[in-house]
Amino acid sequence: LPNRLRNLTSLEDLSFAWVDSACTAEELGHLTQLRILHVNLRSDKESRWDERVCKALVASLEKLHRIQYLSVITSGGVAADLEGSVESLSNLRYLCISQIKSLPTWISPASLALLSRLEISVVQVRREDIQVLGKLQALHCLHVYVYDGIQVLERFMVSPDAFPCVIKCTFYGFTTVPSMFPPGAMARLEDFGFDIQLENFSGGEFALDDLALGHLPSLQNVHVGLYGKRNVSEEVVRKVKGKLIHEADVHPNHPELTF
């Protein structure tokens, strides 16, 4: 990006901009007319982050009150930290963030009342993160990825009014089962993708009944990632797949099921 970027005060769309210094990240905060911002954060040659870059970017986001589309992509294979105070994104509709340590606290129902699409990849997802995302009232499309192996979450359940408008949802890279979403939650969900660790069904955390789909009334497509086949018997694999096939067959919509 050029120096004196701050002078482009009428700019509304800035896409595919590489940001590798705190100075450039700070200058973004002066572009207060931005509606679309797509930035790539670049780590140094040793794949390390200058924390000042991330802090300056978060501080700039606080000043972009008109932003509707925001994408923050990190490079170098190292997770960035975008934690901070951002309360100005009330007009944000689309948010995409890749390779960050955890869900920032500024992703909240109070701050993102109009957010309809969220794509985020994190090192670790927490139960409370899913609870928070379930309260985003305008959310239609949700993709959450844990990109460093398969994470196993302890059993939990969202509230019956969670994810009221979500139509498409994928939870990849961490164990998710349909029983985490009680009747009433995800009532409009049509496309559902999730991963399970088969070891959890071999005398572990979950039972076959956790794979029931009947309480998700709008389902049309279900994609399930089965992990850990080498660590369990063929019988466990057969039972898990058989249960899911049965649930799709008896569901009123007969959703298409893929593995």
Coordinates of C-alpha atoms in Angstrom, one line a residue:
L1 CA 0.0 0.0 0.0
P2 CA 1.2 3.5 -0.7
N3 CA 2.3 6.0 2.0
R4 CA -0.2 8.6 3.1
L5 CA -3.0 6.1 2.6
R6 CA -5.0 8.1 5.2
N7 CA -5.5 10.8 2.6
L8 CA -8.0 8.6 0.6
T9 CA -10.8 9.7 2.8
S10 CA -13.6 9.1 0.2
L11 CA -12.5 5.5 -0.5
E12 CA -15.3 3.0 0.0
D13 CA -13.8 -0.3 -1.3
L14 CA -10.3 -1.6 -0.5
S15 CA -9.6 -5.2 -1.4
F16 CA -6.6 -7.5 -1.3
A17 CA -4.4 -5.1 0.5
W18 CA -1.2 -6.5 2.2
V19 CA -0.7 -5.1 5.6
D20 CA 2.7 -5.8 7.1
S21 CA 3.4 -2.8 9.4
A22 CA 1.6 -1.1 12.3
C23 CA 1.8 2.2 10.4
T24 CA -0.2 0.9 7.5
A25 CA -2.7 -0.8 9.8
E26 CA -3.1 2.5 11.7
E27 CA -3.7 4.5 8.5
L28 CA -6.7 2.2 7.6
G29 CA -8.5 3.8 10.5
H30 CA -8.6 7.1 8.7
L31 CA -10.6 5.6 5.8
T32 CA -13.9 6.2 7.5
Q33 CA -16.0 5.9 4.4
L34 CA -15.0 2.2 3.8
R35 CA -17.9 -0.2 3.2
I36 CA -15.7 -3.1 2.0
L37 CA -12.3 -4.0 3.5
H38 CA -10.3 -7.1 2.6
V39 CA -6.8 -7.2 4.1
N40 CA -4.1 -9.8 4.2
L41 CA -1.9 -9.6 7.3
R42 CA 1.7 -10.7 6.6
S43 CA 4.0 -12.2 9.2
D44 CA 7.8 -11.7 9.0
K45 CA 10.3 -14.0 7.3
E46 CA 10.5 -16.1 10.5
S47 CA 6.7 -16.5 10.5
R48 CA 6.4 -14.4 13.6
W49 CA 3.8 -11.7 14.3
D50 CA 4.5 -8.1 15.2
E51 CA 1.8 -7.7 17.8
R52 CA 1.7 -4.0 17.1
V53 CA 0.3 -4.8 13.6
C54 CA -2.7 -6.7 15.0
K55 CA -3.3 -4.1 17.8
A56 CA -3.2 -1.3 15.2
L57 CA -5.7 -3.1 12.9
V58 CA -8.1 -3.7 15.8
A59 CA -7.9 -0.1 16.8
S60 CA -8.6 1.0 13.2
L61 CA -11.6 -1.3 12.9
E62 CA -13.1 0.6 15.9
K63 CA -13.2 3.7 13.6
L64 CA -14.8 2.2 10.6
H65 CA -18.5 2.7 11.4
R66 CA -19.7 2.2 7.8
I67 CA -18.0 -1.1 7.1
Q68 CA -20.4 -3.8 5.8
Y69 CA -17.9 -6.4 4.4
L70 CA -14.8 -7.3 6.3
S71 CA -12.2 -10.0 5.5
V72 CA -9.0 -10.4 7.4
I73 CA -6.7 -13.2 6.1
T74 CA -3.4 -14.0 7.7
S75 CA -0.4 -15.6 6.0
G76 CA 2.6 -17.5 7.2
G77 CA 0.7 -20.4 8.9
V78 CA 0.9 -18.6 12.3
A79 CA -2.2 -17.6 14.2
A80 CA -2.8 -13.9 14.8
D81 CA -4.4 -12.3 17.9
L82 CA -7.2 -9.9 17.0
E83 CA -8.5 -9.4 20.6
G84 CA -9.4 -5.9 21.5
S85 CA -12.3 -3.5 21.9
V86 CA -14.4 -3.0 18.8
E87 CA -17.9 -1.6 19.2
S88 CA -18.4 0.2 15.9
L89 CA -19.3 -2.6 13.5
S90 CA -23.1 -2.2 13.8
N91 CA -23.4 -2.2 10.0
L92 CA -21.3 -5.3 9.3
R93 CA -23.1 -7.9 7.2
Y94 CA -20.2 -10.2 6.2
L95 CA -17.1 -11.2 8.3
C96 CA -14.3 -13.6 7.3
I97 CA -11.3 -14.1 9.5
S98 CA -8.7 -16.8 9.0
Q99 CA -6.1 -18.3 11.3
I100 CA -6.6 -16.5 14.6
K101 CA -5.9 -17.9 18.1
S102 CA -9.5 -17.7 19.3
L103 CA -12.8 -16.0 18.8
P104 CA -12.4 -12.3 19.6
T105 CA -14.7 -10.9 22.3
W106 CA -15.9 -8.2 19.9
I107 CA -17.8 -10.9 17.9
S108 CA -20.9 -10.5 20.0
P109 CA -24.7 -10.0 19.6
A110 CA -24.4 -6.5 20.9
S111 CA -21.8 -5.4 18.4
L112 CA -22.9 -7.3 15.3
A113 CA -26.7 -7.1 15.2
L114 CA -26.8 -7.2 11.3
L115 CA -24.2 -9.9 10.7
S116 CA -25.6 -12.5 8.3
R117 CA -22.5 -14.4 7.2
L118 CA -19.5 -15.5 9.3
E119 CA -16.5 -17.5 8.3
I120 CA -13.8 -18.0 10.9
S121 CA -10.9 -20.3 11.4
V122 CA -9.3 -20.6 14.9
V123 CA -6.7 -22.6 16.7
Q124 CA -9.2 -23.6 19.4
V125 CA -12.9 -23.2 19.8
R126 CA -14.6 -23.1 23.2
R127 CA -18.1 -24.1 24.3
E128 CA -18.8 -20.5 25.2
D129 CA -17.9 -19.4 21.6
I130 CA -20.7 -21.6 20.2
Q131 CA -23.1 -20.1 22.7
V132 CA -22.1 -16.6 21.7
L133 CA -22.5 -17.4 18.0
G134 CA -25.9 -18.8 18.6
K135 CA -27.1 -15.4 19.8
L136 CA -26.3 -13.6 16.6
Q137 CA -29.9 -12.9 15.5
A138 CA -29.4 -12.1 11.9
L139 CA -26.9 -14.9 11.1
H140 CA -27.9 -17.0 8.1
C141 CA -24.6 -18.7 7.1
L142 CA -22.0 -19.9 9.6
H143 CA -18.7 -21.6 9.0
V144 CA -16.3 -22.4 11.9
Y145 CA -13.1 -24.2 11.4
V146 CA -10.4 -25.5 13.7
Y147 CA -7.4 -25.8 11.4
D148 CA -4.9 -27.7 13.6
G149 CA -6.2 -31.2 14.0
I150 CA -9.5 -32.5 15.4
Q151 CA -10.5 -30.9 18.7
V152 CA -12.8 -32.7 21.1
L153 CA -15.3 -30.4 22.9
E154 CA -16.8 -31.5 26.2
R155 CA -20.5 -32.2 26.0
F156 CA -22.7 -29.1 26.0
M157 CA -26.0 -27.8 24.7
V158 CA -27.0 -24.5 23.3
S159 CA -30.3 -22.8 24.3
P160 CA -33.5 -23.7 22.5
D161 CA -33.6 -20.3 20.8
A162 CA -30.1 -20.4 19.5
F163 CA -29.2 -19.8 15.8
P164 CA -32.8 -18.6 14.9
C165 CA -32.0 -17.7 11.3
V166 CA -29.1 -20.0 10.3
I167 CA -29.8 -21.8 7.1
K168 CA -26.3 -23.1 6.4
C169 CA -23.8 -24.2 9.0
T170 CA -20.5 -26.1 9.0
F171 CA -18.5 -27.0 12.1
Y172 CA -15.2 -28.5 10.9
G173 CA -12.1 -29.5 12.8
F174 CA -13.8 -30.2 16.2
T175 CA -16.3 -32.8 17.3
T176 CA -19.9 -31.7 17.0
V177 CA -23.1 -33.8 17.3
P178 CA -26.7 -32.8 16.5
S179 CA -27.8 -33.4 20.2
M180 CA -25.9 -30.1 21.0
F181 CA -28.8 -28.3 19.4
P182 CA -32.1 -29.0 21.2
P183 CA -35.5 -28.7 19.7
G184 CA -36.1 -25.1 18.7
A185 CA -32.4 -24.3 18.0
M186 CA -31.4 -24.1 14.3
A187 CA -35.1 -24.4 13.3
R188 CA -34.3 -23.1 9.8
L189 CA -31.1 -25.1 9.2
E190 CA -31.1 -26.7 5.7
D191 CA -27.4 -27.5 5.2
F192 CA -25.4 -29.0 8.1
G193 CA -21.8 -30.1 8.0
F194 CA -19.9 -31.4 11.0
D195 CA -17.0 -33.6 12.1
I196 CA -17.0 -36.4 14.7
Q197 CA -14.2 -38.4 16.3
L198 CA -15.2 -42.0 16.1
E199 CA -13.3 -42.9 19.3
N200 CA -15.9 -40.8 21.2
F201 CA -18.5 -43.4 20.2
S202 CA -16.5 -46.3 21.5
G203 CA -17.3 -46.1 25.2
G204 CA -16.4 -42.5 25.1
E205 CA -18.1 -39.1 25.4
F206 CA -21.1 -39.7 23.0
A207 CA -23.8 -42.3 22.3
L208 CA -25.5 -43.1 19.0
D209 CA -28.6 -41.2 20.1
D210 CA -26.5 -38.0 20.0
L211 CA -26.7 -38.4 16.2
A212 CA -30.5 -38.0 16.0
L213 CA -31.6 -35.5 13.3
G214 CA -35.4 -35.4 13.8
H215 CA -35.4 -32.2 15.9
L216 CA -33.9 -30.2 13.0
P217 CA -37.0 -29.8 10.9
S218 CA -35.7 -28.0 7.9
L219 CA -32.7 -30.2 7.0
Q220 CA -32.0 -30.8 3.3
N221 CA -28.3 -31.8 3.2
V222 CA -26.0 -33.3 5.8
H223 CA -22.3 -33.9 5.4
V224 CA -20.4 -35.7 8.2
G225 CA -16.6 -36.0 8.5
L226 CA -15.7 -39.3 10.2
Y227 CA -12.2 -39.2 11.8
G228 CA -10.2 -41.8 13.6
K229 CA -11.3 -44.9 11.7
R230 CA -7.9 -46.6 12.4
N231 CA -8.4 -46.3 16.1
V232 CA -11.8 -48.1 16.4
S233 CA -13.3 -51.3 15.2
E234 CA -15.2 -51.7 12.0
E235 CA -18.3 -52.4 14.0
V236 CA -18.1 -48.9 15.6
V237 CA -17.8 -47.3 12.1
R238 CA -20.7 -49.4 10.8
K239 CA -22.9 -48.5 13.8
V240 CA -22.2 -44.8 13.5
K241 CA -22.8 -44.7 9.8
G242 CA -25.8 -46.9 10.1
K243 CA -27.4 -44.6 12.7
L244 CA -26.9 -41.5 10.5
I245 CA -28.3 -43.2 7.5
H246 CA -31.3 -44.3 9.5
E247 CA -31.8 -40.8 10.8
A248 CA -31.8 -39.4 7.3
D249 CA -34.2 -42.1 6.1
V250 CA -36.8 -41.4 8.8
H251 CA -36.5 -37.6 8.7
P252 CA -39.6 -36.1 7.0
N253 CA -37.4 -34.2 4.5
H254 CA -35.2 -37.3 3.8
P255 CA -32.0 -35.0 3.6
E256 CA -29.2 -36.0 1.4
L257 CA -26.4 -37.6 3.5
T258 CA -22.7 -37.7 2.5
F259 CA -19.6 -38.8 4.4

